[in-house]
């Protein structure tokens, strides 16, 4: 299905979705877009995308519809709401790049398949805004092999790797496993940088100094400097980090998995949000300790 003539749609042109949609435009795919806040579609329209009035209109115009939305509730609205994708015809494939509940991904896939003849791939990503801009995200996919192969050519413009993990839900579960490491690293990185500062060591040098050692990670290299400098540039909201931690803890409860470190991370991020940092960049989390 997926080649340069495949009609694509993108819903959710936020921090991640906008650069991802631009990659599809740049690759020559016909692209129809919708975003709840219309003005965020301006850059994609300038790049050649067509503006739709609703998710249903995006679906009518597209064979593959990509989503990149805040959370489970947003995805449910866009799929099944009054002007949702399910009002836009059958035979489509929905690729959901949002991070949502694995259980919900399984349920949405079944509802779409059984009642609307629409296929669904849970396809959360890692790599953040830098990866979205470069087109080298990693996608953890859950769904049918044939659907994943059908969308692989288009996704190759957004992601260096599209990994088929298993059935629906497996992509989201893998993303939550990824976030266990990412989020606990984030919160301990703030403590580590603060310890350096309070001990008279230049914390902005720490990521480079630790680069060859066991403490190195992509999180340290991509965000350490920015966190040390209190760089205000918005690349991902702390509220989104909180949402991921809440999903991880729900998965822990459902599977009987104790997650004490994630519990602590969740509560300190909640505290940072209570202190007014929710709409700031995740790197600003260090301000909790200032
Ligand atoms: P952003 O920049 O906050 O973008 C979130 C997008 O989701 C944005 O386009 C929102 O529209 C849209 N949204 C949120 N709620 C709804 C509802 N109810 N209906 C329609 N659209 C909605 O987040 P990121 O780009 O950083 O992250 C997106 C996902 O990728 C998230 O799951 C991460 O965990 C990974 P708005 O512009 O606010 O009107």
PDB file of C-alpha atoms and ligand atoms in Angstrom:
ATOM      1  CA  UNK A   1       0.000   0.000   0.000  1.00  0.00           C
ATOM      2  CA  UNK A   2       2.686   2.422   0.994  1.00  0.00           C
ATOM      3  CA  UNK A   3       4.589   4.215  -1.742  1.00  0.00           C
ATOM      4  CA  UNK A   4       4.956   7.814  -2.814  1.00  0.00           C
ATOM      5  CA  UNK A   5       1.350   7.846  -4.058  1.00  0.00           C
ATOM      6  CA  UNK A   6      -0.137   6.642  -0.793  1.00  0.00           C
ATOM      7  CA  UNK A   7      -2.407   9.294   0.656  1.00  0.00           C
ATOM      8  CA  UNK A   8      -1.336   9.996   4.232  1.00  0.00           C
ATOM      9  CA  UNK A   9      -2.927  11.916   7.072  1.00  0.00           C
ATOM     10  CA  UNK A  10      -1.483  13.302  10.295  1.00  0.00           C
ATOM     11  CA  UNK A  11      -3.449  14.232  13.422  1.00  0.00           C
ATOM     12  CA  UNK A  12      -1.740  15.940  16.362  1.00  0.00           C
ATOM     13  CA  UNK A  13       0.857  18.457  15.213  1.00  0.00           C
ATOM     14  CA  UNK A  14       2.368  19.147  18.614  1.00  0.00           C
ATOM     15  CA  UNK A  15       6.051  19.203  19.530  1.00  0.00           C
ATOM     16  CA  UNK A  16       6.584  15.707  18.102  1.00  0.00           C
ATOM     17  CA  UNK A  17       3.871  15.556  15.456  1.00  0.00           C
ATOM     18  CA  UNK A  18       4.824  18.704  13.587  1.00  0.00           C
ATOM     19  CA  UNK A  19       8.381  17.650  12.646  1.00  0.00           C
ATOM     20  CA  UNK A  20       7.149  14.111  11.905  1.00  0.00           C
ATOM     21  CA  UNK A  21       4.480  15.414   9.526  1.00  0.00           C
ATOM     22  CA  UNK A  22       7.045  17.608   7.783  1.00  0.00           C
ATOM     23  CA  UNK A  23       9.141  14.515   7.023  1.00  0.00           C
ATOM     24  CA  UNK A  24       6.188  12.978   5.140  1.00  0.00           C
ATOM     25  CA  UNK A  25       5.738  16.200   3.133  1.00  0.00           C
ATOM     26  CA  UNK A  26       9.452  16.354   2.359  1.00  0.00           C
ATOM     27  CA  UNK A  27       9.343  12.729   1.161  1.00  0.00           C
ATOM     28  CA  UNK A  28       6.616  13.627  -1.342  1.00  0.00           C
ATOM     29  CA  UNK A  29       3.610  11.930   0.272  1.00  0.00           C
ATOM     30  CA  UNK A  30       0.256  13.643  -0.220  1.00  0.00           C
ATOM     31  CA  UNK A  31      -0.602  14.696   3.344  1.00  0.00           C
ATOM     32  CA  UNK A  32      -3.835  15.893   4.970  1.00  0.00           C
ATOM     33  CA  UNK A  33      -3.561  17.282   8.514  1.00  0.00           C
ATOM     34  CA  UNK A  34      -5.790  18.207  11.439  1.00  0.00           C
ATOM     35  CA  UNK A  35      -4.908  19.642  14.822  1.00  0.00           C
ATOM     36  CA  UNK A  36      -7.328  20.659  17.574  1.00  0.00           C
ATOM     37  CA  UNK A  37      -5.613  24.055  17.793  1.00  0.00           C
ATOM     38  CA  UNK A  38      -5.659  25.035  14.155  1.00  0.00           C
ATOM     39  CA  UNK A  39      -2.748  27.469  14.144  1.00  0.00           C
ATOM     40  CA  UNK A  40      -0.285  24.643  14.833  1.00  0.00           C
ATOM     41  CA  UNK A  41      -0.932  23.328  11.306  1.00  0.00           C
ATOM     42  CA  UNK A  42       0.581  26.460   9.678  1.00  0.00           C
ATOM     43  CA  UNK A  43       4.084  25.067   9.083  1.00  0.00           C
ATOM     44  CA  UNK A  44       2.781  21.809   7.608  1.00  0.00           C
ATOM     45  CA  UNK A  45       0.406  23.723   5.319  1.00  0.00           C
ATOM     46  CA  UNK A  46       3.309  25.886   4.158  1.00  0.00           C
ATOM     47  CA  UNK A  47       5.200  22.672   3.404  1.00  0.00           C
ATOM     48  CA  UNK A  48       2.329  21.482   1.160  1.00  0.00           C
ATOM     49  CA  UNK A  49      -0.070  19.655   3.476  1.00  0.00           C
ATOM     50  CA  UNK A  50      -3.844  20.067   3.067  1.00  0.00           C
ATOM     51  CA  UNK A  51      -5.881  21.255   6.061  1.00  0.00           C
ATOM     52  CA  UNK A  52      -8.876  19.133   7.088  1.00  0.00           C
ATOM     53  CA  UNK A  53     -11.783  20.307   9.234  1.00  0.00           C
ATOM     54  CA  UNK A  54     -11.927  17.160  11.386  1.00  0.00           C
ATOM     55  CA  UNK A  55     -10.273  13.778  12.011  1.00  0.00           C
ATOM     56  CA  UNK A  56     -13.078  12.236   9.904  1.00  0.00           C
ATOM     57  CA  UNK A  57     -12.036  14.416   6.957  1.00  0.00           C
ATOM     58  CA  UNK A  58      -8.424  13.365   7.381  1.00  0.00           C
ATOM     59  CA  UNK A  59      -9.553   9.740   7.286  1.00  0.00           C
ATOM     60  CA  UNK A  60     -11.665  10.286   4.151  1.00  0.00           C
ATOM     61  CA  UNK A  61      -8.619  11.687   2.350  1.00  0.00           C
ATOM     62  CA  UNK A  62      -6.057   9.130   3.568  1.00  0.00           C
ATOM     63  CA  UNK A  63      -5.062   5.463   3.349  1.00  0.00           C
ATOM     64  CA  UNK A  64      -2.674   5.685   6.303  1.00  0.00           C
ATOM     65  CA  UNK A  65      -3.477   7.996   9.227  1.00  0.00           C
ATOM     66  CA  UNK A  66      -0.755   8.857  11.720  1.00  0.00           C
ATOM     67  CA  UNK A  67      -1.624  10.066  15.221  1.00  0.00           C
ATOM     68  CA  UNK A  68       0.661  11.797  17.715  1.00  0.00           C
ATOM     69  CA  UNK A  69      -1.563  12.868  20.599  1.00  0.00           C
ATOM     70  CA  UNK A  70      -1.163  13.609  24.294  1.00  0.00           C
ATOM     71  CA  UNK A  71      -2.719  10.563  25.918  1.00  0.00           C
ATOM     72  CA  UNK A  72      -5.206   7.676  25.834  1.00  0.00           C
ATOM     73  CA  UNK A  73      -8.248   9.977  26.130  1.00  0.00           C
ATOM     74  CA  UNK A  74      -7.121  12.126  23.197  1.00  0.00           C
ATOM     75  CA  UNK A  75      -6.618   9.047  21.010  1.00  0.00           C
ATOM     76  CA  UNK A  76     -10.070   7.721  21.957  1.00  0.00           C
ATOM     77  CA  UNK A  77     -11.656  11.098  21.073  1.00  0.00           C
ATOM     78  CA  UNK A  78      -9.916  11.290  17.727  1.00  0.00           C
ATOM     79  CA  UNK A  79     -10.797   7.701  16.815  1.00  0.00           C
ATOM     80  CA  UNK A  80     -14.355   7.370  18.119  1.00  0.00           C
ATOM     81  CA  UNK A  81     -15.599  10.924  18.767  1.00  0.00           C
ATOM     82  CA  UNK A  82     -18.433  12.598  16.858  1.00  0.00           C
ATOM     83  CA  UNK A  83     -16.123  13.760  14.058  1.00  0.00           C
ATOM     84  CA  UNK A  84     -13.608  11.003  14.642  1.00  0.00           C
ATOM     85  CA  UNK A  85     -11.684   8.811  12.216  1.00  0.00           C
ATOM     86  CA  UNK A  86     -14.340   6.077  12.380  1.00  0.00           C
ATOM     87  CA  UNK A  87     -16.662   8.468  10.519  1.00  0.00           C
ATOM     88  CA  UNK A  88     -14.210   8.695   7.636  1.00  0.00           C
ATOM     89  CA  UNK A  89     -14.592   5.318   5.926  1.00  0.00           C
ATOM     90  CA  UNK A  90     -13.143   1.813   6.157  1.00  0.00           C
ATOM     91  CA  UNK A  91     -10.084  -0.042   4.858  1.00  0.00           C
ATOM     92  CA  UNK A  92      -7.589   2.372   6.420  1.00  0.00           C
ATOM     93  CA  UNK A  93      -4.580   1.781   8.660  1.00  0.00           C
ATOM     94  CA  UNK A  94      -4.165   3.960  11.753  1.00  0.00           C
ATOM     95  CA  UNK A  95      -0.601   4.284  13.060  1.00  0.00           C
ATOM     96  CA  UNK A  96      -0.664   5.653  16.588  1.00  0.00           C
ATOM     97  CA  UNK A  97       2.642   7.265  17.578  1.00  0.00           C
ATOM     98  CA  UNK A  98       1.209   8.538  20.891  1.00  0.00           C
ATOM     99  CA  UNK A  99       2.242   6.898  24.172  1.00  0.00           C
ATOM    100  CA  UNK A 100      -0.951   5.440  25.656  1.00  0.00           C
ATOM    101  CA  UNK A 101      -2.125   2.572  27.830  1.00  0.00           C
ATOM    102  CA  UNK A 102      -1.235  -0.852  26.330  1.00  0.00           C
ATOM    103  CA  UNK A 103      -4.666  -2.171  27.404  1.00  0.00           C
ATOM    104  CA  UNK A 104      -6.388   0.694  25.599  1.00  0.00           C
ATOM    105  CA  UNK A 105      -4.311   0.060  22.466  1.00  0.00           C
ATOM    106  CA  UNK A 106      -5.540  -3.564  22.431  1.00  0.00           C
ATOM    107  CA  UNK A 107      -9.145  -2.457  22.958  1.00  0.00           C
ATOM    108  CA  UNK A 108      -9.005   0.297  20.307  1.00  0.00           C
ATOM    109  CA  UNK A 109      -7.507  -2.140  17.780  1.00  0.00           C
ATOM    110  CA  UNK A 110     -10.310  -4.661  18.393  1.00  0.00           C
ATOM    111  CA  UNK A 111     -13.080  -2.031  18.163  1.00  0.00           C
ATOM    112  CA  UNK A 112     -11.632  -0.601  14.966  1.00  0.00           C
ATOM    113  CA  UNK A 113     -11.197  -4.031  13.371  1.00  0.00           C
ATOM    114  CA  UNK A 114     -14.535  -5.524  14.445  1.00  0.00           C
ATOM    115  CA  UNK A 115     -16.849  -2.530  13.956  1.00  0.00           C
ATOM    116  CA  UNK A 116     -15.157  -0.274  11.381  1.00  0.00           C
ATOM    117  CA  UNK A 117     -12.852  -2.440   9.222  1.00  0.00           C
ATOM    118  CA  UNK A 118      -9.924  -0.196  10.187  1.00  0.00           C
ATOM    119  CA  UNK A 119      -6.520  -1.636  11.138  1.00  0.00           C
ATOM    120  CA  UNK A 120      -4.559  -0.213  14.042  1.00  0.00           C
ATOM    121  CA  UNK A 121      -0.856  -0.264  14.857  1.00  0.00           C
ATOM    122  CA  UNK A 122       0.376   0.973  18.217  1.00  0.00           C
ATOM    123  CA  UNK A 123       3.615   2.674  17.252  1.00  0.00           C
ATOM    124  CA  UNK A 124       5.032   4.806  20.073  1.00  0.00           C
ATOM    125  CA  UNK A 125       8.432   6.334  19.460  1.00  0.00           C
ATOM    126  CA  UNK A 126      11.661   7.086  21.251  1.00  0.00           C
ATOM    127  CA  UNK A 127      14.147   9.762  20.259  1.00  0.00           C
ATOM    128  CA  UNK A 128      12.203  12.883  21.250  1.00  0.00           C
ATOM    129  CA  UNK A 129      12.017  16.103  19.280  1.00  0.00           C
ATOM    130  CA  UNK A 130      15.678  15.868  18.110  1.00  0.00           C
ATOM    131  CA  UNK A 131      14.932  12.413  16.650  1.00  0.00           C
ATOM    132  CA  UNK A 132      11.706  13.657  15.058  1.00  0.00           C
ATOM    133  CA  UNK A 133      13.537  16.560  13.394  1.00  0.00           C
ATOM    134  CA  UNK A 134      16.289  14.283  12.088  1.00  0.00           C
ATOM    135  CA  UNK A 135      13.823  11.550  11.043  1.00  0.00           C
ATOM    136  CA  UNK A 136      15.744   8.952  13.051  1.00  0.00           C
ATOM    137  CA  UNK A 137      13.202   7.973  15.706  1.00  0.00           C
ATOM    138  CA  UNK A 138      12.845   4.366  16.822  1.00  0.00           C
ATOM    139  CA  UNK A 139       9.302   2.992  16.574  1.00  0.00           C
ATOM    140  CA  UNK A 140       8.066   0.116  18.783  1.00  0.00           C
ATOM    141  CA  UNK A 141       5.209  -1.425  16.834  1.00  0.00           C
ATOM    142  CA  UNK A 142       2.375  -3.685  17.942  1.00  0.00           C
ATOM    143  CA  UNK A 143      -0.006  -5.132  15.351  1.00  0.00           C
ATOM    144  CA  UNK A 144      -0.306  -7.454  12.353  1.00  0.00           C
ATOM    145  CA  UNK A 145       2.863  -8.056  10.320  1.00  0.00           C
ATOM    146  CA  UNK A 146       1.113  -7.335   7.022  1.00  0.00           C
ATOM    147  CA  UNK A 147      -0.097  -3.936   8.298  1.00  0.00           C
ATOM    148  CA  UNK A 148       3.331  -3.048   9.626  1.00  0.00           C
ATOM    149  CA  UNK A 149       4.966  -3.963   6.312  1.00  0.00           C
ATOM    150  CA  UNK A 150       2.351  -1.855   4.494  1.00  0.00           C
ATOM    151  CA  UNK A 151       3.307   1.269   6.444  1.00  0.00           C
ATOM    152  CA  UNK A 152       7.069   0.603   6.620  1.00  0.00           C
ATOM    153  CA  UNK A 153       7.979   2.663   3.515  1.00  0.00           C
ATOM    154  CA  UNK A 154       6.229   5.789   4.860  1.00  0.00           C
ATOM    155  CA  UNK A 155       7.552   5.311   8.409  1.00  0.00           C
ATOM    156  CA  UNK A 156      11.102   4.975   7.052  1.00  0.00           C
ATOM    157  CA  UNK A 157      11.020   8.764   6.543  1.00  0.00           C
ATOM    158  CA  UNK A 158      10.256   9.362  10.238  1.00  0.00           C
ATOM    159  CA  UNK A 159      12.297   6.647  11.867  1.00  0.00           C
ATOM    160  CA  UNK A 160      15.649   4.909  11.473  1.00  0.00           C
ATOM    161  CA  UNK A 161      14.133   1.797  13.035  1.00  0.00           C
ATOM    162  CA  UNK A 162      10.644   0.316  12.926  1.00  0.00           C
ATOM    163  CA  UNK A 163      10.669  -2.677  15.274  1.00  0.00           C
ATOM    164  CA  UNK A 164       7.762  -5.125  15.191  1.00  0.00           C
ATOM    165  CA  UNK A 165       7.506  -6.216  18.812  1.00  0.00           C
ATOM    166  CA  UNK A 166       4.348  -8.349  18.726  1.00  0.00           C
ATOM    167  CA  UNK A 167       0.556  -8.096  18.740  1.00  0.00           C
ATOM    168  CA  UNK A 168      -1.357  -4.881  19.527  1.00  0.00           C
ATOM    169  CA  UNK A 169      -0.294  -3.472  22.883  1.00  0.00           C
ATOM    170  CA  UNK A 170       3.256  -4.843  22.670  1.00  0.00           C
ATOM    171  CA  UNK A 171       4.529  -1.592  21.165  1.00  0.00           C
ATOM    172  CA  UNK A 172       3.088   0.431  24.050  1.00  0.00           C
ATOM    173  CA  UNK A 173       4.404  -2.007  26.656  1.00  0.00           C
ATOM    174  CA  UNK A 174       7.888  -1.704  25.141  1.00  0.00           C
ATOM    175  CA  UNK A 175       7.631   2.084  25.217  1.00  0.00           C
ATOM    176  CA  UNK A 176       6.722   1.933  28.914  1.00  0.00           C
ATOM    177  CA  UNK A 177       9.788  -0.267  29.542  1.00  0.00           C
ATOM    178  CA  UNK A 178      11.856   2.357  27.702  1.00  0.00           C
ATOM    179  CA  UNK A 179      10.329   5.073  29.870  1.00  0.00           C
ATOM    180  CA  UNK A 180      11.185   3.205  33.093  1.00  0.00           C
ATOM    181  CA  UNK A 181      14.847   3.767  32.201  1.00  0.00           C
ATOM    182  CA  UNK A 182      14.418   7.236  30.688  1.00  0.00           C
ATOM    183  CA  UNK A 183      12.348   8.725  33.500  1.00  0.00           C
ATOM    184  CA  UNK A 184      14.368   7.322  36.389  1.00  0.00           C
ATOM    185  CA  UNK A 185      17.530   8.527  34.624  1.00  0.00           C
ATOM    186  CA  UNK A 186      15.990  11.979  34.229  1.00  0.00           C
ATOM    187  CA  UNK A 187      15.183  12.416  37.879  1.00  0.00           C
ATOM    188  CA  UNK A 188      18.524  11.034  39.103  1.00  0.00           C
ATOM    189  CA  UNK A 189      20.357  13.214  36.547  1.00  0.00           C
ATOM    190  CA  UNK A 190      18.892  16.312  38.199  1.00  0.00           C
ATOM    191  CA  UNK A 191      20.126  15.127  41.605  1.00  0.00           C
ATOM    192  CA  UNK A 192      23.574  14.323  40.197  1.00  0.00           C
ATOM    193  CA  UNK A 193      23.944  17.731  38.498  1.00  0.00           C
ATOM    194  CA  UNK A 194      22.805  19.503  41.655  1.00  0.00           C
ATOM    195  CA  UNK A 195      25.337  17.563  43.729  1.00  0.00           C
ATOM    196  CA  UNK A 196      28.085  18.668  41.309  1.00  0.00           C
ATOM    197  CA  UNK A 197      26.942  22.307  41.544  1.00  0.00           C
ATOM    198  CA  UNK A 198      26.728  22.257  45.320  1.00  0.00           C
ATOM    199  CA  UNK A 199      30.203  20.711  45.480  1.00  0.00           C
ATOM    200  CA  UNK A 200      31.762  23.408  43.305  1.00  0.00           C
ATOM    201  CA  UNK A 201      32.110  21.320  40.121  1.00  0.00           C
ATOM    202  CA  UNK A 202      30.945  22.866  36.819  1.00  0.00           C
ATOM    203  CA  UNK A 203      27.838  20.796  36.121  1.00  0.00           C
ATOM    204  CA  UNK A 204      27.732  21.864  32.466  1.00  0.00           C
ATOM    205  CA  UNK A 205      30.966  19.891  31.932  1.00  0.00           C
ATOM    206  CA  UNK A 206      29.631  16.711  33.527  1.00  0.00           C
ATOM    207  CA  UNK A 207      27.968  15.151  30.446  1.00  0.00           C
ATOM    208  CA  UNK A 208      31.213  15.379  28.461  1.00  0.00           C
ATOM    209  CA  UNK A 209      33.335  14.211  31.407  1.00  0.00           C
ATOM    210  CA  UNK A 210      31.124  11.145  31.945  1.00  0.00           C
ATOM    211  CA  UNK A 211      30.788  10.357  28.245  1.00  0.00           C
ATOM    212  CA  UNK A 212      33.215   7.421  28.209  1.00  0.00           C
ATOM    213  CA  UNK A 213      32.118   5.860  31.506  1.00  0.00           C
ATOM    214  CA  UNK A 214      29.361   3.560  32.790  1.00  0.00           C
ATOM    215  CA  UNK A 215      27.131   6.554  33.585  1.00  0.00           C
ATOM    216  CA  UNK A 216      26.877   7.594  29.956  1.00  0.00           C
ATOM    217  CA  UNK A 217      23.517   7.510  28.182  1.00  0.00           C
ATOM    218  CA  UNK A 218      21.655   9.277  25.411  1.00  0.00           C
ATOM    219  CA  UNK A 219      19.593  10.998  28.095  1.00  0.00           C
ATOM    220  CA  UNK A 220      22.795  12.375  29.655  1.00  0.00           C
ATOM    221  CA  UNK A 221      24.190  13.513  26.315  1.00  0.00           C
ATOM    222  CA  UNK A 222      20.967  14.972  24.852  1.00  0.00           C
ATOM    223  CA  UNK A 223      19.584  16.580  28.024  1.00  0.00           C
ATOM    224  CA  UNK A 224      22.389  16.867  30.587  1.00  0.00           C
ATOM    225  CA  UNK A 225      23.862  20.141  29.298  1.00  0.00           C
ATOM    226  CA  UNK A 226      20.416  21.626  28.822  1.00  0.00           C
ATOM    227  CA  UNK A 227      19.378  20.628  32.336  1.00  0.00           C
ATOM    228  CA  UNK A 228      22.584  22.032  33.848  1.00  0.00           C
ATOM    229  CA  UNK A 229      22.090  25.336  31.993  1.00  0.00           C
ATOM    230  CA  UNK A 230      18.337  25.525  32.790  1.00  0.00           C
ATOM    231  CA  UNK A 231      17.800  25.906  29.021  1.00  0.00           C
ATOM    232  CA  UNK A 232      14.103  26.907  28.689  1.00  0.00           C
ATOM    233  CA  UNK A 233      13.602  25.591  25.110  1.00  0.00           C
ATOM    234  CA  UNK A 234      10.479  23.412  25.063  1.00  0.00           C
ATOM    235  CA  UNK A 235      11.133  19.949  23.587  1.00  0.00           C
ATOM    236  CA  UNK A 236       8.764  17.918  25.777  1.00  0.00           C
ATOM    237  CA  UNK A 237       6.444  18.905  28.629  1.00  0.00           C
ATOM    238  CA  UNK A 238       6.860  17.637  32.169  1.00  0.00           C
ATOM    239  CA  UNK A 239       3.118  16.822  32.195  1.00  0.00           C
ATOM    240  CA  UNK A 240       3.769  14.297  29.400  1.00  0.00           C
ATOM    241  CA  UNK A 241       6.511  12.717  31.543  1.00  0.00           C
ATOM    242  CA  UNK A 242       3.996  12.472  34.385  1.00  0.00           C
ATOM    243  CA  UNK A 243       1.504  10.779  32.072  1.00  0.00           C
ATOM    244  CA  UNK A 244       4.111   8.176  31.086  1.00  0.00           C
ATOM    245  CA  UNK A 245       4.987   7.497  34.732  1.00  0.00           C
ATOM    246  CA  UNK A 246       1.302   7.068  35.585  1.00  0.00           C
ATOM    247  CA  UNK A 247       0.978   4.556  32.715  1.00  0.00           C
ATOM    248  CA  UNK A 248       4.042   2.663  33.961  1.00  0.00           C
ATOM    249  CA  UNK A 249       2.615   2.395  37.470  1.00  0.00           C
ATOM    250  CA  UNK A 250      -0.760   1.231  36.158  1.00  0.00           C
ATOM    251  CA  UNK A 251       1.043  -1.479  34.165  1.00  0.00           C
ATOM    252  CA  UNK A 252       2.962  -2.401  37.319  1.00  0.00           C
ATOM    253  CA  UNK A 253      -0.286  -2.818  39.249  1.00  0.00           C
ATOM    254  CA  UNK A 254      -1.914  -4.842  36.467  1.00  0.00           C
ATOM    255  CA  UNK A 255       1.032  -7.238  36.185  1.00  0.00           C
ATOM    256  CA  UNK A 256       1.911  -7.424  39.894  1.00  0.00           C
ATOM    257  CA  UNK A 257       5.331  -5.859  39.235  1.00  0.00           C
ATOM    258  CA  UNK A 258       6.795  -3.801  42.093  1.00  0.00           C
ATOM    259  CA  UNK A 259       8.235  -0.535  40.711  1.00  0.00           C
ATOM    260  CA  UNK A 260       9.525   1.390  43.734  1.00  0.00           C
ATOM    261  CA  UNK A 261      11.986   3.554  41.785  1.00  0.00           C
ATOM    262  CA  UNK A 262       9.269   4.596  39.332  1.00  0.00           C
ATOM    263  CA  UNK A 263       7.060   5.348  42.332  1.00  0.00           C
ATOM    264  CA  UNK A 264       9.621   7.806  43.649  1.00  0.00           C
ATOM    265  CA  UNK A 265      10.161   9.308  40.185  1.00  0.00           C
ATOM    266  CA  UNK A 266       6.398   9.755  39.808  1.00  0.00           C
ATOM    267  CA  UNK A 267       6.048  11.605  43.088  1.00  0.00           C
ATOM    268  CA  UNK A 268       8.987  13.981  42.520  1.00  0.00           C
ATOM    269  CA  UNK A 269       7.722  14.801  39.028  1.00  0.00           C
ATOM    270  CA  UNK A 270       4.254  15.378  40.543  1.00  0.00           C
ATOM    271  CA  UNK A 271       5.847  17.709  43.066  1.00  0.00           C
ATOM    272  CA  UNK A 272       7.635  19.630  40.286  1.00  0.00           C
ATOM    273  CA  UNK A 273       4.291  20.012  38.483  1.00  0.00           C
ATOM    274  CA  UNK A 274       2.639  21.194  41.719  1.00  0.00           C
ATOM    275  CA  UNK A 275       5.387  23.840  41.872  1.00  0.00           C
ATOM    276  CA  UNK A 276       4.303  25.146  38.445  1.00  0.00           C
ATOM    277  CA  UNK A 277       6.786  23.354  36.159  1.00  0.00           C
ATOM    278  CA  UNK A 278       4.209  21.214  34.277  1.00  0.00           C
ATOM    279  CA  UNK A 279       4.209  23.098  30.982  1.00  0.00           C
ATOM    280  CA  UNK A 280       7.969  23.629  31.056  1.00  0.00           C
ATOM    281  CA  UNK A 281      10.496  21.428  29.328  1.00  0.00           C
ATOM    282  CA  UNK A 282      11.393  18.166  31.085  1.00  0.00           C
ATOM    283  CA  UNK A 283      14.941  19.524  31.576  1.00  0.00           C
ATOM    284  CA  UNK A 284      13.513  22.216  33.831  1.00  0.00           C
ATOM    285  CA  UNK A 285      12.761  19.502  36.392  1.00  0.00           C
ATOM    286  CA  UNK A 286      16.102  20.429  38.049  1.00  0.00           C
ATOM    287  CA  UNK A 287      14.482  23.687  39.235  1.00  0.00           C
ATOM    288  CA  UNK A 288      12.735  21.616  41.883  1.00  0.00           C
ATOM    289  CA  UNK A 289      16.108  21.480  43.622  1.00  0.00           C
ATOM    290  CA  UNK A 290      17.023  25.161  43.113  1.00  0.00           C
TER     291      UNK A 290
HETATM  292  P1  LIG B   1       2.207  18.047  22.639  1.00  0.00           P
HETATM  293  O1  LIG B   1       3.183  18.987  22.018  1.00  0.00           O
HETATM  294  O2  LIG B   1       1.545  18.457  23.885  1.00  0.00           O
HETATM  295  O3  LIG B   1       1.132  17.649  21.528  1.00  0.00           O
HETATM  296  C1  LIG B   1      -0.027  16.932  21.864  1.00  0.00           C
HETATM  297  C2  LIG B   1      -0.980  16.926  20.706  1.00  0.00           C
HETATM  298  O4  LIG B   1      -2.188  16.229  21.088  1.00  0.00           O
HETATM  299  C3  LIG B   1      -1.411  18.330  20.266  1.00  0.00           C
HETATM  300  O5  LIG B   1      -1.530  18.334  18.865  1.00  0.00           O
HETATM  301  C4  LIG B   1      -2.779  18.462  20.941  1.00  0.00           C
HETATM  302  O6  LIG B   1      -3.633  19.395  20.335  1.00  0.00           O
HETATM  303  C5  LIG B   1      -3.305  17.053  20.758  1.00  0.00           C
HETATM  304  N1  LIG B   1      -4.452  16.756  21.636  1.00  0.00           N
HETATM  305  C6  LIG B   1      -4.453  16.651  22.983  1.00  0.00           C
HETATM  306  N2  LIG B   1      -5.682  16.336  23.435  1.00  0.00           N
HETATM  307  C7  LIG B   1      -6.478  16.241  22.351  1.00  0.00           C
HETATM  308  C8  LIG B   1      -7.832  15.910  22.162  1.00  0.00           C
HETATM  309  N3  LIG B   1      -8.632  15.602  23.190  1.00  0.00           N
HETATM  310  N4  LIG B   1      -8.322  15.893  20.898  1.00  0.00           N
HETATM  311  C9  LIG B   1      -7.515  16.193  19.857  1.00  0.00           C
HETATM  312  N5  LIG B   1      -6.209  16.500  19.952  1.00  0.00           N
HETATM  313  C10 LIG B   1      -5.684  16.512  21.196  1.00  0.00           C
HETATM  314  O7  LIG B   1       2.908  16.645  22.974  1.00  0.00           O
HETATM  315  P2  LIG B   1       4.163  15.933  22.253  1.00  0.00           P
HETATM  316  O8  LIG B   1       4.140  16.234  20.802  1.00  0.00           O
HETATM  317  O9  LIG B   1       5.384  16.202  23.050  1.00  0.00           O
HETATM  318  O10 LIG B   1       3.803  14.397  22.519  1.00  0.00           O
HETATM  319  C11 LIG B   1       2.798  13.760  21.744  1.00  0.00           C
HETATM  320  C12 LIG B   1       2.819  12.264  22.015  1.00  0.00           C
HETATM  321  O11 LIG B   1       4.077  11.683  21.637  1.00  0.00           O
HETATM  322  C13 LIG B   1       2.626  11.919  23.496  1.00  0.00           C
HETATM  323  O12 LIG B   1       1.803  10.779  23.607  1.00  0.00           O
HETATM  324  C14 LIG B   1       4.048  11.634  23.962  1.00  0.00           C
HETATM  325  O13 LIG B   1       4.067  10.806  25.111  1.00  0.00           O
HETATM  326  C15 LIG B   1       4.706  11.031  22.743  1.00  0.00           C
HETATM  327  P3  LIG B   1      -3.539  20.970  20.730  1.00  0.00           P
HETATM  328  O14 LIG B   1      -2.431  21.511  19.871  1.00  0.00           O
HETATM  329  O15 LIG B   1      -3.199  21.015  22.199  1.00  0.00           O
HETATM  330  O16 LIG B   1      -4.879  21.511  20.421  1.00  0.00           O
END
